[in-house]
Amino acid sequence: MPDIRQFLISPKIQIAFLVVAWSSVLIGWQFRVSLMKTVSLMKTVSAQVVGGSRLAEVRERAEPRLERELPQRGAPVFIRIFKESKELEVWLEAEGEYVLAKTYPIANYGRGTLAPKLAEGDGQAPTGFYTVGKAQLKPDSDYHLAFNLGFPNAYDSAKKRTGSLLMVHGGTVSIGCYAMTDPLIEEIYLLVDAALTKGQKAVPVHAFPFRMTAERMQKAAAAEDEKPWLAEWENLKEEGYDLFERTRVPSEVRVGSDGRYSFR
């Protein structure tokens, strides 16, 4: 009768096999991770090349005209957005206060209602107070040129609102961004980029449901579909809208412990 021990593998050999097997798994996993990082890096580099090339072409073509029309380009920028009238205003600083440089028509802003953005995928464009820094510029956008508004801000987060990649961009298609068309986003983008390049730390963007006059607020108070947002809109109006109308200087916006915007 054969000795069964000859068919058995010694514990040392079993351990060796396990080590080899796990090493293969680990090497395969490390390779996949390394490959994913490489692909991600290649995509980033490719996007930077595409964005840089696109922006260079836009600058060469559009900057001479913009320089003639707005010689103060490079001054600090302030942007106001009004959903109801579908307008985006660009203001430039001059001698301590801001002067309206241009008003641009908004082509599309998602579902098109005046209500604020509440959740990822609701199709709503945000309203509130945002800032745009250099890192938020997107010359490689799928929608020509773009900049990220920075939604959700502290106020949105305090109210558990969700969403991402809410932009002002080119084209006419929107599922919650402010679409400006390609020619108009070129001007807006170049003005924002020039201000940030010249030293402005961040461009304030104030997005309102409408021009917040006393008459329009009364209309909102009487409209059943607008009443739910009246308290929030009054907060937007109090100093964010009214103070700028009086002083022509954007307010420094904060979010208080009560979850409301406060201004100084």
PDB file of C-alpha atoms in Angstrom:
ATOM      1  CA  MET A   1       0.000   0.000   0.000  1.00  0.00           C
ATOM      2  CA  PRO A   2       1.509   3.378  -1.002  1.00  0.00           C
ATOM      3  CA  ASP A   3       2.544   5.814   1.679  1.00  0.00           C
ATOM      4  CA  ILE A   4      -0.054   8.643   1.625  1.00  0.00           C
ATOM      5  CA  ARG A   5       2.537  11.073   2.915  1.00  0.00           C
ATOM      6  CA  GLN A   6       4.097  11.213  -0.563  1.00  0.00           C
ATOM      7  CA  PHE A   7       0.918  12.909  -1.831  1.00  0.00           C
ATOM      8  CA  LEU A   8       0.922  15.519   0.896  1.00  0.00           C
ATOM      9  CA  ILE A   9       2.645  18.877   0.613  1.00  0.00           C
ATOM     10  CA  SER A  10       4.701  19.905   3.579  1.00  0.00           C
ATOM     11  CA  PRO A  11       3.592  22.942   5.600  1.00  0.00           C
ATOM     12  CA  LYS A  12       6.673  24.873   4.478  1.00  0.00           C
ATOM     13  CA  ILE A  13       5.850  24.312   0.828  1.00  0.00           C
ATOM     14  CA  GLN A  14       2.213  25.267   1.452  1.00  0.00           C
ATOM     15  CA  ILE A  15       3.348  28.517   3.053  1.00  0.00           C
ATOM     16  CA  ALA A  16       5.677  29.170   0.122  1.00  0.00           C
ATOM     17  CA  PHE A  17       2.827  28.661  -2.334  1.00  0.00           C
ATOM     18  CA  LEU A  18       0.628  31.047  -0.337  1.00  0.00           C
ATOM     19  CA  VAL A  19       3.362  33.688  -0.260  1.00  0.00           C
ATOM     20  CA  VAL A  20       3.816  33.433  -4.028  1.00  0.00           C
ATOM     21  CA  ALA A  21       0.065  33.589  -4.616  1.00  0.00           C
ATOM     22  CA  TRP A  22      -0.458  36.615  -2.368  1.00  0.00           C
ATOM     23  CA  SER A  23       2.586  38.311  -3.858  1.00  0.00           C
ATOM     24  CA  SER A  24       1.057  37.894  -7.309  1.00  0.00           C
ATOM     25  CA  VAL A  25      -2.213  39.359  -6.101  1.00  0.00           C
ATOM     26  CA  LEU A  26      -0.412  42.273  -4.432  1.00  0.00           C
ATOM     27  CA  ILE A  27       1.720  42.966  -7.500  1.00  0.00           C
ATOM     28  CA  GLY A  28      -1.377  42.854  -9.681  1.00  0.00           C
ATOM     29  CA  TRP A  29      -3.222  45.251  -7.378  1.00  0.00           C
ATOM     30  CA  GLN A  30      -0.241  47.623  -7.227  1.00  0.00           C
ATOM     31  CA  PHE A  31      -0.005  47.507 -11.004  1.00  0.00           C
ATOM     32  CA  ARG A  32      -3.674  48.367 -11.377  1.00  0.00           C
ATOM     33  CA  VAL A  33      -3.351  51.250  -8.910  1.00  0.00           C
ATOM     34  CA  SER A  34      -0.254  52.488 -10.713  1.00  0.00           C
ATOM     35  CA  LEU A  35      -2.013  52.182 -14.066  1.00  0.00           C
ATOM     36  CA  MET A  36      -5.041  54.106 -12.783  1.00  0.00           C
ATOM     37  CA  LYS A  37      -2.798  56.878 -11.448  1.00  0.00           C
ATOM     38  CA  THR A  38      -0.968  57.050 -14.765  1.00  0.00           C
ATOM     39  CA  VAL A  39      -4.220  57.265 -16.723  1.00  0.00           C
ATOM     40  CA  SER A  40      -5.500  59.960 -14.363  1.00  0.00           C
ATOM     41  CA  LEU A  41      -2.272  61.941 -14.737  1.00  0.00           C
ATOM     42  CA  MET A  42      -2.426  61.606 -18.518  1.00  0.00           C
ATOM     43  CA  LYS A  43      -6.019  62.890 -18.498  1.00  0.00           C
ATOM     44  CA  THR A  44      -5.001  65.847 -16.320  1.00  0.00           C
ATOM     45  CA  VAL A  45      -2.064  66.717 -18.554  1.00  0.00           C
ATOM     46  CA  SER A  46      -4.217  66.317 -21.657  1.00  0.00           C
ATOM     47  CA  ALA A  47      -6.898  68.599 -20.177  1.00  0.00           C
ATOM     48  CA  GLN A  48      -4.267  71.203 -19.303  1.00  0.00           C
ATOM     49  CA  VAL A  49      -2.876  71.088 -22.828  1.00  0.00           C
ATOM     50  CA  VAL A  50      -6.333  71.354 -24.384  1.00  0.00           C
ATOM     51  CA  GLY A  51      -7.385  74.115 -21.996  1.00  0.00           C
ATOM     52  CA  GLY A  52      -4.152  76.041 -22.473  1.00  0.00           C
ATOM     53  CA  SER A  53      -4.376  75.814 -26.248  1.00  0.00           C
ATOM     54  CA  ARG A  54      -8.039  76.858 -26.281  1.00  0.00           C
ATOM     55  CA  LEU A  55      -7.447  79.783 -23.938  1.00  0.00           C
ATOM     56  CA  ALA A  56      -4.464  80.974 -25.978  1.00  0.00           C
ATOM     57  CA  GLU A  57      -6.603  80.966 -29.121  1.00  0.00           C
ATOM     58  CA  VAL A  58      -9.425  82.844 -27.375  1.00  0.00           C
ATOM     59  CA  ARG A  59      -7.009  85.430 -25.994  1.00  0.00           C
ATOM     60  CA  GLU A  60      -5.407  86.036 -29.366  1.00  0.00           C
ATOM     61  CA  ARG A  61      -8.784  86.511 -31.012  1.00  0.00           C
ATOM     62  CA  ALA A  62     -10.850  88.259 -28.326  1.00  0.00           C
ATOM     63  CA  GLU A  63      -8.459  90.278 -26.160  1.00  0.00           C
ATOM     64  CA  PRO A  64      -7.729  93.068 -28.687  1.00  0.00           C
ATOM     65  CA  ARG A  65     -11.441  93.818 -29.048  1.00  0.00           C
ATOM     66  CA  LEU A  66     -12.016  93.560 -25.298  1.00  0.00           C
ATOM     67  CA  GLU A  67      -9.090  95.892 -24.689  1.00  0.00           C
ATOM     68  CA  ARG A  68     -10.719  98.496 -26.925  1.00  0.00           C
ATOM     69  CA  GLU A  69     -14.169  98.111 -25.377  1.00  0.00           C
ATOM     70  CA  LEU A  70     -13.064  97.765 -21.740  1.00  0.00           C
ATOM     71  CA  PRO A  71      -9.605  99.306 -21.309  1.00  0.00           C
ATOM     72  CA  GLN A  72      -9.970  98.899 -17.526  1.00  0.00           C
ATOM     73  CA  ARG A  73      -9.774  95.105 -17.975  1.00  0.00           C
ATOM     74  CA  GLY A  74      -7.683  93.687 -15.131  1.00  0.00           C
ATOM     75  CA  ALA A  75      -9.480  95.756 -12.488  1.00  0.00           C
ATOM     76  CA  PRO A  76     -11.249  93.806  -9.713  1.00  0.00           C
ATOM     77  CA  VAL A  77     -14.486  92.180 -10.872  1.00  0.00           C
ATOM     78  CA  PHE A  78     -17.873  91.714  -9.221  1.00  0.00           C
ATOM     79  CA  ILE A  79     -20.631  89.625 -10.837  1.00  0.00           C
ATOM     80  CA  ARG A  80     -24.374  89.724 -10.231  1.00  0.00           C
ATOM     81  CA  ILE A  81     -26.810  87.190 -11.675  1.00  0.00           C
ATOM     82  CA  PHE A  82     -30.582  87.593 -11.953  1.00  0.00           C
ATOM     83  CA  LYS A  83     -32.585  84.509 -12.831  1.00  0.00           C
ATOM     84  CA  GLU A  84     -35.928  86.096 -13.651  1.00  0.00           C
ATOM     85  CA  SER A  85     -34.592  88.560 -16.211  1.00  0.00           C
ATOM     86  CA  LYS A  86     -31.866  86.099 -17.324  1.00  0.00           C
ATOM     87  CA  GLU A  87     -29.072  88.636 -16.906  1.00  0.00           C
ATOM     88  CA  LEU A  88     -25.461  88.453 -15.756  1.00  0.00           C
ATOM     89  CA  GLU A  89     -23.824  91.745 -14.839  1.00  0.00           C
ATOM     90  CA  VAL A  90     -20.072  92.328 -14.775  1.00  0.00           C
ATOM     91  CA  TRP A  91     -18.938  95.250 -12.607  1.00  0.00           C
ATOM     92  CA  LEU A  92     -15.354  96.595 -12.551  1.00  0.00           C
ATOM     93  CA  GLU A  93     -13.786  98.555  -9.705  1.00  0.00           C
ATOM     94  CA  ALA A  94     -12.903 102.176 -10.381  1.00  0.00           C
ATOM     95  CA  GLU A  95     -11.673 104.541  -7.662  1.00  0.00           C
ATOM     96  CA  GLY A  96     -13.020 102.577  -4.725  1.00  0.00           C
ATOM     97  CA  GLU A  97     -16.432 101.625  -6.072  1.00  0.00           C
ATOM     98  CA  TYR A  98     -17.730  99.342  -8.780  1.00  0.00           C
ATOM     99  CA  VAL A  99     -19.094 100.491 -12.131  1.00  0.00           C
ATOM    100  CA  LEU A 100     -21.303  98.384 -14.389  1.00  0.00           C
ATOM    101  CA  ALA A 101     -19.178  97.324 -17.347  1.00  0.00           C
ATOM    102  CA  LYS A 102     -21.573  95.056 -19.240  1.00  0.00           C
ATOM    103  CA  THR A 103     -24.820  93.125 -18.907  1.00  0.00           C
ATOM    104  CA  TYR A 104     -24.943  89.734 -20.643  1.00  0.00           C
ATOM    105  CA  PRO A 105     -28.065  87.693 -21.442  1.00  0.00           C
ATOM    106  CA  ILE A 106     -28.161  84.223 -19.878  1.00  0.00           C
ATOM    107  CA  ALA A 107     -29.040  81.583 -22.455  1.00  0.00           C
ATOM    108  CA  ASN A 108     -30.197  78.890 -20.038  1.00  0.00           C
ATOM    109  CA  TYR A 109     -30.123  77.981 -16.344  1.00  0.00           C
ATOM    110  CA  GLY A 110     -31.509  74.486 -16.004  1.00  0.00           C
ATOM    111  CA  ARG A 111     -35.107  73.975 -14.981  1.00  0.00           C
ATOM    112  CA  GLY A 112     -35.563  77.708 -15.073  1.00  0.00           C
ATOM    113  CA  THR A 113     -37.409  78.193 -11.768  1.00  0.00           C
ATOM    114  CA  LEU A 114     -36.568  80.952  -9.292  1.00  0.00           C
ATOM    115  CA  ALA A 115     -36.220  78.551  -6.351  1.00  0.00           C
ATOM    116  CA  PRO A 116     -32.743  77.822  -4.938  1.00  0.00           C
ATOM    117  CA  LYS A 117     -30.789  74.664  -5.649  1.00  0.00           C
ATOM    118  CA  LEU A 118     -31.558  72.024  -3.026  1.00  0.00           C
ATOM    119  CA  ALA A 119     -30.131  68.684  -4.155  1.00  0.00           C
ATOM    120  CA  GLU A 120     -27.830  67.024  -6.657  1.00  0.00           C
ATOM    121  CA  GLY A 121     -29.733  66.359  -9.869  1.00  0.00           C
ATOM    122  CA  ASP A 122     -32.674  68.717  -9.229  1.00  0.00           C
ATOM    123  CA  GLY A 123     -31.773  70.769 -12.307  1.00  0.00           C
ATOM    124  CA  GLN A 124     -31.790  74.036 -10.362  1.00  0.00           C
ATOM    125  CA  ALA A 125     -29.178  76.772 -10.695  1.00  0.00           C
ATOM    126  CA  PRO A 126     -27.911  78.109  -7.354  1.00  0.00           C
ATOM    127  CA  THR A 127     -28.785  81.444  -5.800  1.00  0.00           C
ATOM    128  CA  GLY A 128     -26.745  83.006  -3.037  1.00  0.00           C
ATOM    129  CA  PHE A 129     -23.279  84.428  -2.491  1.00  0.00           C
ATOM    130  CA  TYR A 130     -20.231  82.688  -3.952  1.00  0.00           C
ATOM    131  CA  THR A 131     -16.596  83.422  -4.727  1.00  0.00           C
ATOM    132  CA  VAL A 132     -14.455  82.344  -7.665  1.00  0.00           C
ATOM    133  CA  GLY A 133     -10.707  81.883  -7.274  1.00  0.00           C
ATOM    134  CA  LYS A 134      -8.022  81.017  -9.805  1.00  0.00           C
ATOM    135  CA  ALA A 135      -8.329  77.285  -9.141  1.00  0.00           C
ATOM    136  CA  GLN A 136     -12.016  77.396 -10.117  1.00  0.00           C
ATOM    137  CA  LEU A 137     -11.322  78.487 -13.688  1.00  0.00           C
ATOM    138  CA  LYS A 138     -11.924  75.736 -16.259  1.00  0.00           C
ATOM    139  CA  PRO A 139     -10.386  76.527 -19.664  1.00  0.00           C
ATOM    140  CA  ASP A 140     -10.711  72.822 -20.538  1.00  0.00           C
ATOM    141  CA  SER A 141     -14.471  72.735 -19.936  1.00  0.00           C
ATOM    142  CA  ASP A 142     -16.699  70.585 -22.135  1.00  0.00           C
ATOM    143  CA  TYR A 143     -18.686  73.809 -22.560  1.00  0.00           C
ATOM    144  CA  HIS A 144     -15.884  75.894 -24.072  1.00  0.00           C
ATOM    145  CA  LEU A 145     -14.777  77.952 -21.047  1.00  0.00           C
ATOM    146  CA  ALA A 146     -16.177  77.913 -17.514  1.00  0.00           C
ATOM    147  CA  PHE A 147     -15.665  78.794 -13.888  1.00  0.00           C
ATOM    148  CA  ASN A 148     -16.991  76.923 -10.869  1.00  0.00           C
ATOM    149  CA  LEU A 149     -19.237  78.939  -8.547  1.00  0.00           C
ATOM    150  CA  GLY A 150     -18.206  76.921  -5.504  1.00  0.00           C
ATOM    151  CA  PHE A 151     -21.598  75.430  -4.653  1.00  0.00           C
ATOM    152  CA  PRO A 152     -22.301  74.373  -1.957  1.00  0.00           C
ATOM    153  CA  ASN A 153     -21.051  77.302   0.090  1.00  0.00           C
ATOM    154  CA  ALA A 154     -21.225  77.436   3.896  1.00  0.00           C
ATOM    155  CA  TYR A 155     -24.868  78.549   3.805  1.00  0.00           C
ATOM    156  CA  ASP A 156     -25.868  75.713   1.459  1.00  0.00           C
ATOM    157  CA  SER A 157     -23.978  73.164   3.544  1.00  0.00           C
ATOM    158  CA  ALA A 158     -25.665  74.382   6.732  1.00  0.00           C
ATOM    159  CA  LYS A 159     -28.992  73.654   5.062  1.00  0.00           C
ATOM    160  CA  LYS A 160     -27.817  70.192   3.884  1.00  0.00           C
ATOM    161  CA  ARG A 161     -28.034  71.178   0.232  1.00  0.00           C
ATOM    162  CA  THR A 162     -26.080  69.070  -2.208  1.00  0.00           C
ATOM    163  CA  GLY A 163     -24.699  69.534  -5.684  1.00  0.00           C
ATOM    164  CA  SER A 164     -21.405  69.822  -7.510  1.00  0.00           C
ATOM    165  CA  LEU A 165     -19.737  71.395 -10.510  1.00  0.00           C
ATOM    166  CA  LEU A 166     -22.193  74.290 -10.725  1.00  0.00           C
ATOM    167  CA  MET A 167     -20.642  76.555 -13.323  1.00  0.00           C
ATOM    168  CA  VAL A 168     -20.976  79.632 -15.433  1.00  0.00           C
ATOM    169  CA  HIS A 169     -20.048  78.243 -18.836  1.00  0.00           C
ATOM    170  CA  GLY A 170     -20.392  78.480 -22.591  1.00  0.00           C
ATOM    171  CA  GLY A 171     -22.937  76.819 -24.849  1.00  0.00           C
ATOM    172  CA  THR A 172     -26.684  76.902 -24.392  1.00  0.00           C
ATOM    173  CA  VAL A 173     -27.308  73.591 -22.610  1.00  0.00           C
ATOM    174  CA  SER A 174     -27.789  73.506 -18.835  1.00  0.00           C
ATOM    175  CA  ILE A 175     -28.918  71.104 -16.147  1.00  0.00           C
ATOM    176  CA  GLY A 176     -28.273  73.598 -13.341  1.00  0.00           C
ATOM    177  CA  CYS A 177     -25.437  75.834 -14.519  1.00  0.00           C
ATOM    178  CA  TYR A 178     -25.618  79.298 -16.038  1.00  0.00           C
ATOM    179  CA  ALA A 179     -25.052  78.806 -19.785  1.00  0.00           C
ATOM    180  CA  MET A 180     -23.904  82.001 -21.505  1.00  0.00           C
ATOM    181  CA  THR A 181     -23.087  80.885 -25.108  1.00  0.00           C
ATOM    182  CA  ASP A 182     -19.485  80.550 -26.270  1.00  0.00           C
ATOM    183  CA  PRO A 183     -18.917  84.151 -27.457  1.00  0.00           C
ATOM    184  CA  LEU A 184     -20.194  85.668 -24.211  1.00  0.00           C
ATOM    185  CA  ILE A 185     -18.380  83.310 -21.843  1.00  0.00           C
ATOM    186  CA  GLU A 186     -15.149  84.261 -23.610  1.00  0.00           C
ATOM    187  CA  GLU A 187     -15.556  87.891 -22.554  1.00  0.00           C
ATOM    188  CA  ILE A 188     -16.702  87.072 -19.036  1.00  0.00           C
ATOM    189  CA  TYR A 189     -13.961  84.486 -18.526  1.00  0.00           C
ATOM    190  CA  LEU A 190     -11.228  86.831 -19.777  1.00  0.00           C
ATOM    191  CA  LEU A 191     -12.390  89.606 -17.439  1.00  0.00           C
ATOM    192  CA  VAL A 192     -12.420  87.259 -14.442  1.00  0.00           C
ATOM    193  CA  ASP A 193      -9.076  85.722 -15.390  1.00  0.00           C
ATOM    194  CA  ALA A 194      -7.458  89.150 -15.850  1.00  0.00           C
ATOM    195  CA  ALA A 195      -8.662  90.346 -12.438  1.00  0.00           C
ATOM    196  CA  LEU A 196      -7.388  87.230 -10.680  1.00  0.00           C
ATOM    197  CA  THR A 197      -4.075  87.419 -12.547  1.00  0.00           C
ATOM    198  CA  LYS A 198      -3.654  91.057 -11.484  1.00  0.00           C
ATOM    199  CA  GLY A 199      -4.067  90.122  -7.816  1.00  0.00           C
ATOM    200  CA  GLN A 200      -7.756  89.961  -6.913  1.00  0.00           C
ATOM    201  CA  LYS A 201      -7.947  87.033  -4.477  1.00  0.00           C
ATOM    202  CA  ALA A 202     -11.450  85.949  -5.475  1.00  0.00           C
ATOM    203  CA  VAL A 203     -14.282  87.308  -7.588  1.00  0.00           C
ATOM    204  CA  PRO A 204     -17.565  87.627  -5.661  1.00  0.00           C
ATOM    205  CA  VAL A 205     -20.638  86.312  -7.487  1.00  0.00           C
ATOM    206  CA  HIS A 206     -24.072  87.229  -6.112  1.00  0.00           C
ATOM    207  CA  ALA A 207     -26.872  85.201  -7.686  1.00  0.00           C
ATOM    208  CA  PHE A 208     -30.438  86.398  -7.086  1.00  0.00           C
ATOM    209  CA  PRO A 209     -33.824  85.020  -8.110  1.00  0.00           C
ATOM    210  CA  PHE A 210     -34.808  88.486  -9.395  1.00  0.00           C
ATOM    211  CA  ARG A 211     -34.015  92.177  -8.917  1.00  0.00           C
ATOM    212  CA  MET A 212     -34.915  92.491  -5.280  1.00  0.00           C
ATOM    213  CA  THR A 213     -36.921  95.681  -5.230  1.00  0.00           C
ATOM    214  CA  ALA A 214     -39.601  96.280  -2.607  1.00  0.00           C
ATOM    215  CA  GLU A 215     -42.292  95.886  -5.284  1.00  0.00           C
ATOM    216  CA  ARG A 216     -40.943  92.537  -6.474  1.00  0.00           C
ATOM    217  CA  MET A 217     -40.666  91.261  -2.907  1.00  0.00           C
ATOM    218  CA  GLN A 218     -44.328  92.149  -2.332  1.00  0.00           C
ATOM    219  CA  LYS A 219     -45.225  90.167  -5.428  1.00  0.00           C
ATOM    220  CA  ALA A 220     -43.238  87.207  -4.100  1.00  0.00           C
ATOM    221  CA  ALA A 221     -45.077  87.404  -0.766  1.00  0.00           C
ATOM    222  CA  ALA A 222     -48.386  87.078  -2.611  1.00  0.00           C
ATOM    223  CA  ALA A 223     -47.341  84.217  -4.936  1.00  0.00           C
ATOM    224  CA  GLU A 224     -48.058  80.718  -3.618  1.00  0.00           C
ATOM    225  CA  ASP A 225     -45.080  79.146  -5.420  1.00  0.00           C
ATOM    226  CA  GLU A 226     -42.684  81.821  -4.112  1.00  0.00           C
ATOM    227  CA  LYS A 227     -43.849  82.149  -0.494  1.00  0.00           C
ATOM    228  CA  PRO A 228     -41.775  79.158   0.719  1.00  0.00           C
ATOM    229  CA  TRP A 229     -38.571  81.012  -0.208  1.00  0.00           C
ATOM    230  CA  LEU A 230     -39.568  84.467   1.061  1.00  0.00           C
ATOM    231  CA  ALA A 231     -37.524  84.361   4.291  1.00  0.00           C
ATOM    232  CA  GLU A 232     -34.424  83.251   2.401  1.00  0.00           C
ATOM    233  CA  TRP A 233     -34.929  85.886  -0.264  1.00  0.00           C
ATOM    234  CA  GLU A 234     -35.358  88.578   2.384  1.00  0.00           C
ATOM    235  CA  ASN A 235     -31.976  87.506   3.760  1.00  0.00           C
ATOM    236  CA  LEU A 236     -30.442  87.863   0.268  1.00  0.00           C
ATOM    237  CA  LYS A 237     -32.008  91.298  -0.099  1.00  0.00           C
ATOM    238  CA  GLU A 238     -31.260  92.767   3.334  1.00  0.00           C
ATOM    239  CA  GLU A 239     -27.654  93.673   2.800  1.00  0.00           C
ATOM    240  CA  GLY A 240     -26.360  91.585  -0.095  1.00  0.00           C
ATOM    241  CA  TYR A 241     -28.574  93.335  -2.627  1.00  0.00           C
ATOM    242  CA  ASP A 242     -29.561  96.558  -0.871  1.00  0.00           C
ATOM    243  CA  LEU A 243     -26.124  97.436   0.484  1.00  0.00           C
ATOM    244  CA  PHE A 244     -24.523  97.160  -2.934  1.00  0.00           C
ATOM    245  CA  GLU A 245     -27.284  99.279  -4.444  1.00  0.00           C
ATOM    246  CA  ARG A 246     -26.408 101.991  -1.912  1.00  0.00           C
ATOM    247  CA  THR A 247     -22.626 101.772  -1.807  1.00  0.00           C
ATOM    248  CA  ARG A 248     -21.583 100.109  -5.084  1.00  0.00           C
ATOM    249  CA  VAL A 249     -19.169  97.973  -3.034  1.00  0.00           C
ATOM    250  CA  PRO A 250     -19.811  94.215  -2.600  1.00  0.00           C
ATOM    251  CA  SER A 251     -20.512  93.141   0.980  1.00  0.00           C
ATOM    252  CA  GLU A 252     -18.193  90.836   2.874  1.00  0.00           C
ATOM    253  CA  VAL A 253     -20.449  87.832   3.286  1.00  0.00           C
ATOM    254  CA  ARG A 254     -20.425  85.409   6.199  1.00  0.00           C
ATOM    255  CA  VAL A 255     -22.744  82.721   7.517  1.00  0.00           C
ATOM    256  CA  GLY A 256     -23.794  83.237  11.113  1.00  0.00           C
ATOM    257  CA  SER A 257     -24.418  80.642  13.798  1.00  0.00           C
ATOM    258  CA  ASP A 258     -28.115  80.904  12.988  1.00  0.00           C
ATOM    259  CA  GLY A 259     -27.448  79.608   9.467  1.00  0.00           C
ATOM    260  CA  ARG A 260     -28.251  82.950   7.827  1.00  0.00           C
ATOM    261  CA  TYR A 261     -26.080  85.154   5.684  1.00  0.00           C
ATOM    262  CA  SER A 262     -24.601  88.086   7.551  1.00  0.00           C
ATOM    263  CA  PHE A 263     -22.796  91.051   6.044  1.00  0.00           C
ATOM    264  CA  ARG A 264     -20.177  93.632   6.913  1.00  0.00           C
TER     265      ARG A 264
END
